[in-house]
Tab-separated table of C-alpha atoms in Angstrom:
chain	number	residue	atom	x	y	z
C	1	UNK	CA	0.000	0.000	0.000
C	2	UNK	CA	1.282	3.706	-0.888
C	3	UNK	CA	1.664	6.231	1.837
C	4	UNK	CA	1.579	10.098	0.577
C	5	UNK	CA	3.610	12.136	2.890
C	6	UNK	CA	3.100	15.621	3.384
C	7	UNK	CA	5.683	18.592	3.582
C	8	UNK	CA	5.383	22.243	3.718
C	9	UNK	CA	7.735	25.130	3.832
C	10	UNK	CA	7.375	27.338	6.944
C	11	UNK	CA	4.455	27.620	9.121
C	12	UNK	CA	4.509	30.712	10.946
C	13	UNK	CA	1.942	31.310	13.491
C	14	UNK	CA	2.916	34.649	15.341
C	15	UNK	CA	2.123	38.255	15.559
C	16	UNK	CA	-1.128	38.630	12.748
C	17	UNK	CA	-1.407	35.093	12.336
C	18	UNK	CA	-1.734	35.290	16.459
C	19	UNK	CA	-3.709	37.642	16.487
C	20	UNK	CA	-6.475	36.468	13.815
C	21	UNK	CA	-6.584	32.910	15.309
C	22	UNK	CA	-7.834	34.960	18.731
C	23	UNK	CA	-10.885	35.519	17.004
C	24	UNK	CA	-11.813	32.807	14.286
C	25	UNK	CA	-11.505	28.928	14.611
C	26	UNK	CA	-8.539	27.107	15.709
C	27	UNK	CA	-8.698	25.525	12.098
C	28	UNK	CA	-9.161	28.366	10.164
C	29	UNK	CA	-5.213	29.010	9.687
C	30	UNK	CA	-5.499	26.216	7.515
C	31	UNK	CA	-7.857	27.676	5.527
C	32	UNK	CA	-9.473	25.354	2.664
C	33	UNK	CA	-6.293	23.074	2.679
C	34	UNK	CA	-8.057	20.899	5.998
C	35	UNK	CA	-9.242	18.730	4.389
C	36	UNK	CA	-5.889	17.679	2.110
C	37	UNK	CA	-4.087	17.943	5.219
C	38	UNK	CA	-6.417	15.745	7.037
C	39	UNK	CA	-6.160	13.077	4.106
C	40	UNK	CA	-2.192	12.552	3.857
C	41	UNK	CA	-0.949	9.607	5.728
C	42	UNK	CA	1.734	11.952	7.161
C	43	UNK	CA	3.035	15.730	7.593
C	44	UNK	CA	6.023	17.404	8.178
C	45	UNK	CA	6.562	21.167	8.769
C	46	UNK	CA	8.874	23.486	9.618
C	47	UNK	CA	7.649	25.395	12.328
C	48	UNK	CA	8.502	29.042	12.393
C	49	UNK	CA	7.776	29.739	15.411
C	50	UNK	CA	7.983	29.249	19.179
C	51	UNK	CA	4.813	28.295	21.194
C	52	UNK	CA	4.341	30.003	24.444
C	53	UNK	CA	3.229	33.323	25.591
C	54	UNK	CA	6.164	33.253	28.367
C	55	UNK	CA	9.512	34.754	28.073
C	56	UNK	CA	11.348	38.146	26.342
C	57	UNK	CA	12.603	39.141	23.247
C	58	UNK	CA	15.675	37.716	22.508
C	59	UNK	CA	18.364	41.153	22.697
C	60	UNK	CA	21.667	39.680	22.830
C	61	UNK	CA	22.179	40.789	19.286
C	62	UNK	CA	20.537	41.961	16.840
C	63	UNK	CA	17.542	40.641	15.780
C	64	UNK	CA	14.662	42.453	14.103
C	65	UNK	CA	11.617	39.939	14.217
C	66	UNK	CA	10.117	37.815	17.016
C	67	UNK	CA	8.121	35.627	16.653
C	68	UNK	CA	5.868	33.289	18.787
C	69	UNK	CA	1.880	31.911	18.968
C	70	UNK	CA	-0.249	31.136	22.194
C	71	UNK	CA	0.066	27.209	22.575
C	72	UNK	CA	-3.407	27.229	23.670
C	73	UNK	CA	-4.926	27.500	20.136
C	74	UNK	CA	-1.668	26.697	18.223
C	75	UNK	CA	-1.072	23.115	19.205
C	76	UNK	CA	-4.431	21.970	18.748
C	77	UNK	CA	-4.360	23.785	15.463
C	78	UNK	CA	-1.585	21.431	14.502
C	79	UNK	CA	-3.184	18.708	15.507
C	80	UNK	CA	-6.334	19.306	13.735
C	81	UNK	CA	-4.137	19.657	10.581
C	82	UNK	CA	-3.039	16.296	11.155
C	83	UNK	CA	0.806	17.172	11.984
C	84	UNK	CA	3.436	14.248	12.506
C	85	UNK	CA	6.693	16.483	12.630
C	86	UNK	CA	8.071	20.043	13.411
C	87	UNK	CA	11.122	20.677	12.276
C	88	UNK	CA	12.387	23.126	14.813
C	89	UNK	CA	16.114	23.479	13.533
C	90	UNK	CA	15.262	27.509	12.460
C	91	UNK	CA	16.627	31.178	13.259
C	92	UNK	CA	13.448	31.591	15.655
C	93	UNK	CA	13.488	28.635	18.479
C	94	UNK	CA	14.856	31.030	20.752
C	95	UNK	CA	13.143	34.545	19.726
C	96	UNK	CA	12.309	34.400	23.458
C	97	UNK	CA	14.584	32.960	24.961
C	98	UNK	CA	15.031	29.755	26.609
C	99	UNK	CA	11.687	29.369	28.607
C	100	UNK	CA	9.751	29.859	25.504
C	101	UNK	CA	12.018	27.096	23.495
C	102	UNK	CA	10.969	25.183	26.689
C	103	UNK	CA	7.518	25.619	26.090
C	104	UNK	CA	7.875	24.693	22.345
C	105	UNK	CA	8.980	21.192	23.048
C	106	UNK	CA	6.716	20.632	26.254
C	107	UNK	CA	3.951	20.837	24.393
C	108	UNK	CA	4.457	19.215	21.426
C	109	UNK	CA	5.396	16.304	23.375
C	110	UNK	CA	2.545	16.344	25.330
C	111	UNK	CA	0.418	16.533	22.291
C	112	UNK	CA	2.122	13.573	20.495
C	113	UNK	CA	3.881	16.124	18.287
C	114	UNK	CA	7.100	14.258	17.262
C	115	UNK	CA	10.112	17.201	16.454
C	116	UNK	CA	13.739	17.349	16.183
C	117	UNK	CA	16.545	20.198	15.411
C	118	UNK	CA	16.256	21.960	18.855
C	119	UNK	CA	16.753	21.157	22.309
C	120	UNK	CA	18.063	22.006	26.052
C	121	UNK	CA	21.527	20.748	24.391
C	122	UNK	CA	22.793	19.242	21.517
C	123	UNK	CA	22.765	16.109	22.211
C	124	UNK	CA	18.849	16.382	22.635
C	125	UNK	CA	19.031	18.620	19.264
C	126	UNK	CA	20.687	16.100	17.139
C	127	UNK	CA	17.451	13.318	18.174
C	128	UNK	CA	15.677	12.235	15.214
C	129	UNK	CA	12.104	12.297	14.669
C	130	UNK	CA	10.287	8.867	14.656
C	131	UNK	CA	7.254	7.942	14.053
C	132	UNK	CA	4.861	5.357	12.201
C	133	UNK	CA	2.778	6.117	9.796
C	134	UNK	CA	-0.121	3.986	9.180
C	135	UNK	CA	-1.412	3.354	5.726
C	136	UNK	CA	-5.216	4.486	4.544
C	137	UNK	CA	-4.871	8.311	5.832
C	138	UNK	CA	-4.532	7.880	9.646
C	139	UNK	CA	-7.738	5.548	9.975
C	140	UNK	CA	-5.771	2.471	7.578
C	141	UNK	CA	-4.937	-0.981	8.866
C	142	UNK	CA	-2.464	-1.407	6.260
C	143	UNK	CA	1.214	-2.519	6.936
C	144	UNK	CA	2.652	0.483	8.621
C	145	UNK	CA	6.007	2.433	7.744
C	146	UNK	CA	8.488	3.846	9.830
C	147	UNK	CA	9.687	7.518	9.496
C	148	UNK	CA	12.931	9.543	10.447
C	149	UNK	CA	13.317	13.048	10.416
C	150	UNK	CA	16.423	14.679	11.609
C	151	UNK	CA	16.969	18.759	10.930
C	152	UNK	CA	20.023	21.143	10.637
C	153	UNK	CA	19.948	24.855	10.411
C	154	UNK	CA	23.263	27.219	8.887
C	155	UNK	CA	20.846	30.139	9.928
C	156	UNK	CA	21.575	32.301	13.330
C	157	UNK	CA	24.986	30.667	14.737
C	158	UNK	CA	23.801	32.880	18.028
C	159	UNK	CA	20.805	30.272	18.675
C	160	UNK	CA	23.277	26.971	18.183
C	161	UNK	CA	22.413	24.596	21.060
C	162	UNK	CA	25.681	22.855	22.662
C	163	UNK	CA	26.727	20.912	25.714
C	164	UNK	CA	25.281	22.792	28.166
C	165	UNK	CA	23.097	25.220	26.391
C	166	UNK	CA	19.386	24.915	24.586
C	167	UNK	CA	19.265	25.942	21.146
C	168	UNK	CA	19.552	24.449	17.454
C	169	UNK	CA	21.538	21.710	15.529
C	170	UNK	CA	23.253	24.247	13.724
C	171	UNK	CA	25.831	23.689	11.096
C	172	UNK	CA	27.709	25.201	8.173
C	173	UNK	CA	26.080	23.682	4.821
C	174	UNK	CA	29.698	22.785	2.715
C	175	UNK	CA	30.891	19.223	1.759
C	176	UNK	CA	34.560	20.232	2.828
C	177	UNK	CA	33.396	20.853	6.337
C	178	UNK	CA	34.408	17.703	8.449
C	179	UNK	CA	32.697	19.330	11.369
C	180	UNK	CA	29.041	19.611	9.433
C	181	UNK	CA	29.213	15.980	8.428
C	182	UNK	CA	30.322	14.346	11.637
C	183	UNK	CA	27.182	15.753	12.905
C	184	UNK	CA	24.826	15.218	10.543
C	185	UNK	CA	26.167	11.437	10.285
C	186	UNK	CA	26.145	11.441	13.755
C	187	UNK	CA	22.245	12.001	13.921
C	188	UNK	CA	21.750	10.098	10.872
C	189	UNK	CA	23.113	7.332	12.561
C	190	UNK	CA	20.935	7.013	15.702
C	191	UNK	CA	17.951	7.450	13.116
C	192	UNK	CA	19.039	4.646	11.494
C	193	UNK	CA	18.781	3.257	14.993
C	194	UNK	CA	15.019	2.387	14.232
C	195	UNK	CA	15.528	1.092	11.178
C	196	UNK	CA	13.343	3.802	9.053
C	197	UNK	CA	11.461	3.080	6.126
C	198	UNK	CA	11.947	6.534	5.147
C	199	UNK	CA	15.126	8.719	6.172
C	200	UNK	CA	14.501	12.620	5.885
C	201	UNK	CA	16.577	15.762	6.185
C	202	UNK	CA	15.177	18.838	6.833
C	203	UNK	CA	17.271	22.059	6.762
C	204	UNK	CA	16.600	25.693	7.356
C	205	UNK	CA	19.169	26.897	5.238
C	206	UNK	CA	20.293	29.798	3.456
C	207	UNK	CA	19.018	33.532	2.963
C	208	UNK	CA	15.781	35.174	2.287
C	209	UNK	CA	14.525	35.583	-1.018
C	210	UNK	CA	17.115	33.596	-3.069
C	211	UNK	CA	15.845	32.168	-5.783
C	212	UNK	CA	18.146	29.209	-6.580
C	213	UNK	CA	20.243	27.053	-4.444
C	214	UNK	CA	24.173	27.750	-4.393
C	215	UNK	CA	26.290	25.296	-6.003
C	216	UNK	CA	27.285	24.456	-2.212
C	217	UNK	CA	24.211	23.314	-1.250
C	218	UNK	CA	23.344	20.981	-4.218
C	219	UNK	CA	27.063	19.344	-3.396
C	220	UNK	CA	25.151	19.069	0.208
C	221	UNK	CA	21.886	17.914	-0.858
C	222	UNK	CA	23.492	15.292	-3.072
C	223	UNK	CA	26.099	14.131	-0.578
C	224	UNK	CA	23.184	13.555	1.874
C	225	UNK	CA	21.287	11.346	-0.633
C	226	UNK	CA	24.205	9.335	-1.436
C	227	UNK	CA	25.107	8.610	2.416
C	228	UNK	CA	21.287	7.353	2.329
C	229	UNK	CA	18.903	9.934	2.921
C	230	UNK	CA	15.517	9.268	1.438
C	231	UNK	CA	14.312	13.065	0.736
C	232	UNK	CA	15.894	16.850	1.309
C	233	UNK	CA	12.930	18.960	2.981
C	234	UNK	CA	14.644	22.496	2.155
C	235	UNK	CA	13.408	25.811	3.242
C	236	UNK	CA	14.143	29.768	4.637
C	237	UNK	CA	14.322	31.447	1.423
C	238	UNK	CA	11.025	32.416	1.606
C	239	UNK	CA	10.236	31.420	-1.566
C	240	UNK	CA	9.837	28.172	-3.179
C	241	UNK	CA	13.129	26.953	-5.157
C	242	UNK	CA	13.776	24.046	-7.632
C	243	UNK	CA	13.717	20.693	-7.369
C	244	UNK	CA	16.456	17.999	-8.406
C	245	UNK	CA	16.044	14.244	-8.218
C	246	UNK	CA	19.442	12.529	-7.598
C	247	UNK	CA	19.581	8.832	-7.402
C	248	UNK	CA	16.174	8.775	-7.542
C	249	UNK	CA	15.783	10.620	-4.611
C	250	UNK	CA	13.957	14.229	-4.259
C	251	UNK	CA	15.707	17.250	-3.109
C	252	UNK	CA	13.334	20.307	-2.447
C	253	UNK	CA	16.325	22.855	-2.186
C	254	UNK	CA	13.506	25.205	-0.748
C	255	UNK	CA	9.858	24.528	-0.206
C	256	UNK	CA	8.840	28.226	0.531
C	257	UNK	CA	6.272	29.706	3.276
C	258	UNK	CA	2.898	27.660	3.706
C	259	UNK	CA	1.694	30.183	5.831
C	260	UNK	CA	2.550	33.549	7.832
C	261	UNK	CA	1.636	37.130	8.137
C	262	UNK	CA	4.619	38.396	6.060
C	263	UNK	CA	4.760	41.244	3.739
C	264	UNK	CA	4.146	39.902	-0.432
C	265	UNK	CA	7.062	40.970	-2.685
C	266	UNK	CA	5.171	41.042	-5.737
C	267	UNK	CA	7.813	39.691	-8.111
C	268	UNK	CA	9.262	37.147	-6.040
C	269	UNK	CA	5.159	35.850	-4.441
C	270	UNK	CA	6.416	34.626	-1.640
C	271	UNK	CA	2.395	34.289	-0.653
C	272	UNK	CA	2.421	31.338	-3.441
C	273	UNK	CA	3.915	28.175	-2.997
C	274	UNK	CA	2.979	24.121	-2.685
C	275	UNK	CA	2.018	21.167	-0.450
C	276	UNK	CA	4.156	18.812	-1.395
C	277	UNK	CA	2.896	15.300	-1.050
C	278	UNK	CA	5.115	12.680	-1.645
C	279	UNK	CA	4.172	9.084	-2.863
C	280	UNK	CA	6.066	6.037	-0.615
C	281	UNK	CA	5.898	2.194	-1.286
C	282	UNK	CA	5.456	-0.080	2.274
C	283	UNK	CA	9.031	-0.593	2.171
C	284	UNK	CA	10.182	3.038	1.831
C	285	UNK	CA	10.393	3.975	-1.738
C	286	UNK	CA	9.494	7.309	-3.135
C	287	UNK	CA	7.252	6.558	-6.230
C	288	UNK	CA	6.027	9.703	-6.862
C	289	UNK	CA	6.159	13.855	-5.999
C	290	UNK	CA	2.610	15.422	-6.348
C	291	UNK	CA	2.877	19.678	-6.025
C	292	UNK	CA	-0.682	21.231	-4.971
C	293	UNK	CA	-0.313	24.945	-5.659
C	294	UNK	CA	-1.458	26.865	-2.481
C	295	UNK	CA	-1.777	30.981	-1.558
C	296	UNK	CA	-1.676	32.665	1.520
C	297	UNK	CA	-4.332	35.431	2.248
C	298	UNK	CA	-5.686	36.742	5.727
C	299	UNK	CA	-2.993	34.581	7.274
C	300	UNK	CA	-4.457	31.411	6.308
C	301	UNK	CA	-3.769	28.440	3.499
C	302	UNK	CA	-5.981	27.905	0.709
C	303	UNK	CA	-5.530	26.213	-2.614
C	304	UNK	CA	-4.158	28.431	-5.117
C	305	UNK	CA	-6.955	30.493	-7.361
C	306	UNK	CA	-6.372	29.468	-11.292
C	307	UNK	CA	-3.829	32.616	-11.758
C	308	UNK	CA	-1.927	31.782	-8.644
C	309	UNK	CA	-1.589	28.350	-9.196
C	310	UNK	CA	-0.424	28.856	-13.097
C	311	UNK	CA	2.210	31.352	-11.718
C	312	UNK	CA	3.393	29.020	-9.367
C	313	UNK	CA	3.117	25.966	-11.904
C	314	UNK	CA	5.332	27.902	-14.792
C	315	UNK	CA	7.482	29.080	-11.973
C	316	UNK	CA	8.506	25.676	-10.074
C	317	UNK	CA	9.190	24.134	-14.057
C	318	UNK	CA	11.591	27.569	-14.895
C	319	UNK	CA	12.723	27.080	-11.578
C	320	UNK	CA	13.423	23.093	-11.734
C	321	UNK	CA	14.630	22.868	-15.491
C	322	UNK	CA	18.206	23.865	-14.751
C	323	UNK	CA	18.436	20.682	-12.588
C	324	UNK	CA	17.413	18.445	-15.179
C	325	UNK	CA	13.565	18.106	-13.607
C	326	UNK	CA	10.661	18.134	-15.355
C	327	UNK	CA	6.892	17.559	-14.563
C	328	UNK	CA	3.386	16.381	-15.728
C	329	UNK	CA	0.527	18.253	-15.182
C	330	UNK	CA	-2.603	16.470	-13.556
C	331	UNK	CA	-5.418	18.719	-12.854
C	332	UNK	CA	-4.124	22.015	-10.932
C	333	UNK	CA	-1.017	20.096	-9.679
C	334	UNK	CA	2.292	19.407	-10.567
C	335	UNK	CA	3.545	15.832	-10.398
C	336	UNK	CA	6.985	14.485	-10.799
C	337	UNK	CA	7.920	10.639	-11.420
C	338	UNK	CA	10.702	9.368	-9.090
C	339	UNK	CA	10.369	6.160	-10.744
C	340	UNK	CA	13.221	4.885	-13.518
């Protein structure tokens, strides 16, 4: 039986978002993409955010947004929406400060919430995500799968976790940095420790509103495919980025915001972007990519409108054609064969 996995760029649920959700349904944030949500077998995110109301701004240096939603409607939001894992390996796990990072992964954890990339130390940071994912869309009785996520940020060296301090799994994203891989092997290996069906990376890397990857990160992305990651969950840019298919294996150098309060450049649309849904054999396999355009509007999700979602369409392909990827077009969506 196929499993469809879920993964989104960044889910940011402070300041507008925050305040909106006050007044309107804890579901509405995800807007008329519930329902989808509701129906994968699986979801990842990276979440943007911290989730507490505790703690100050985070002045040590310099840092010009903060950004954090009240647990008490946030956590059930995402588990309304269905969510398996939060990548937490991001520039804004410690916006306020420790207590508030402390918050974060109290209550996902007591919500079931699996997430990895931040922690009181780095030991804890390094932890993968595990969980099993059922066939049949949560309800299924089918043969069930097991899936690893571990994350790694290059963003905000100030919020890197180490022995003694909370924070992120931070490293520097370059092939000819012993350092970087010794870690990420390092929590690659006690994924494998659970013998995963599915092996992910997620990584918060690079700056805002790039475009297309640096030459260093598809080394990076490639290296961690050939030392037997499954799929590359990129984002940060802001913006969704190209995809490549190496071995075939997916890399989604960056899979843009799914939702946030965030001013719209109106070249670059960083309101526009994708669920990405990927397609998994029992035993692990990606079969199939599936790209569902979505917008953001009165910081919610919904499915891309017919002009948003053929801007984002001819985008991903001018974006993806460089890197030798091409797509098929079924209904509104994009879909990509990871099949030889």
């Amino acid at each position: 039986m196929t499993r469809r996995i879920g993964f989104t760029g960044d889910v940011m649920l402070g300041r507008l978002v925050d305040d909106r959700q006050r007044e309107r349904s804890v579901d509405a944030v995800w807007g008329t993409v519930l329902e989808r949500l509701r129906g994968l077998d699986a979801l990842v995110i990276n979440l943007e955010c911290v989730l507490s109301t505790r703690g100050r701004e985070w002045r040590r240096t310099h840092r010009p947004f903060h950004f954090r939603a009240d647990p008490d409607w946030a956590i059930p939001a995402l588990e309304r929406a269905g969510v398996d894992v939060c990548a937490l390996a991001n520039n804004h796990v410690l916006d306020y400060e420790a207590v508030a990072l402390r918050d974060t992964l109290e209550g996902l954890d007591e919500a079931g919430i699996a997430r990895t990339g931040a922690g009181e130390t780095i030991d804890e940071s390094l932890e993968p995500a595990v969980v099993t994912v059922d066939g049949g869309a949560r309800g299924g009785t089918g043969d069930e799968l097991e899936l690893a996520v571990v994350a790694f940020t290059d963003n905000t060296p100030e919020y890197a976790a180490d022995e003694e301090s909370p924070g992120t799994a931070w490293i520097d994203i370059d092939t000819d940095d012993a350092e970087a891989k010794r870690r990420v092997r390092e929590a690659l290996s006690r994924a494998r420790e659970s013998d995963p069906d599915l092996l992910v990376a997620s990584l918060h890397w690079g700056p805002n509103m790039v475009t297309e990857p640096p030459e260093s990160f598809r080394e990076f992305g490639r290296w961690l495919i050939e030392d037997g990651v499954d799929v590359v969950h990129g984002h940060s840019a802001h913006v969704f980025q190209g995809i490549e298919v190496h071995d075939g294996r997916p890399i989604m150098y960056d899979t843009g915001d799914f939702v946030d309060d965030y001013a719209v450049d109106d070249e670059l649309r960083n309101d526009r972007g994708f669920l990405f849904e990927l397609d998994v054999t029992a035993d692990g396999v990606p079969t199939e990519l599936r790209l569902r355009p979505t917008e953001i509007d009165g910081c919610a999700v919904h499915e891309a409108g017919p002009a948003a979602a053929e801007w984002a369409r001819d985008r991903m392909r001018e974006l993806s054609a460089p890197l030798g990827t091409e797509f098929e077009r079924d209904g509104e969506a994009l879909v990509l064969s990871l099949e030889s």
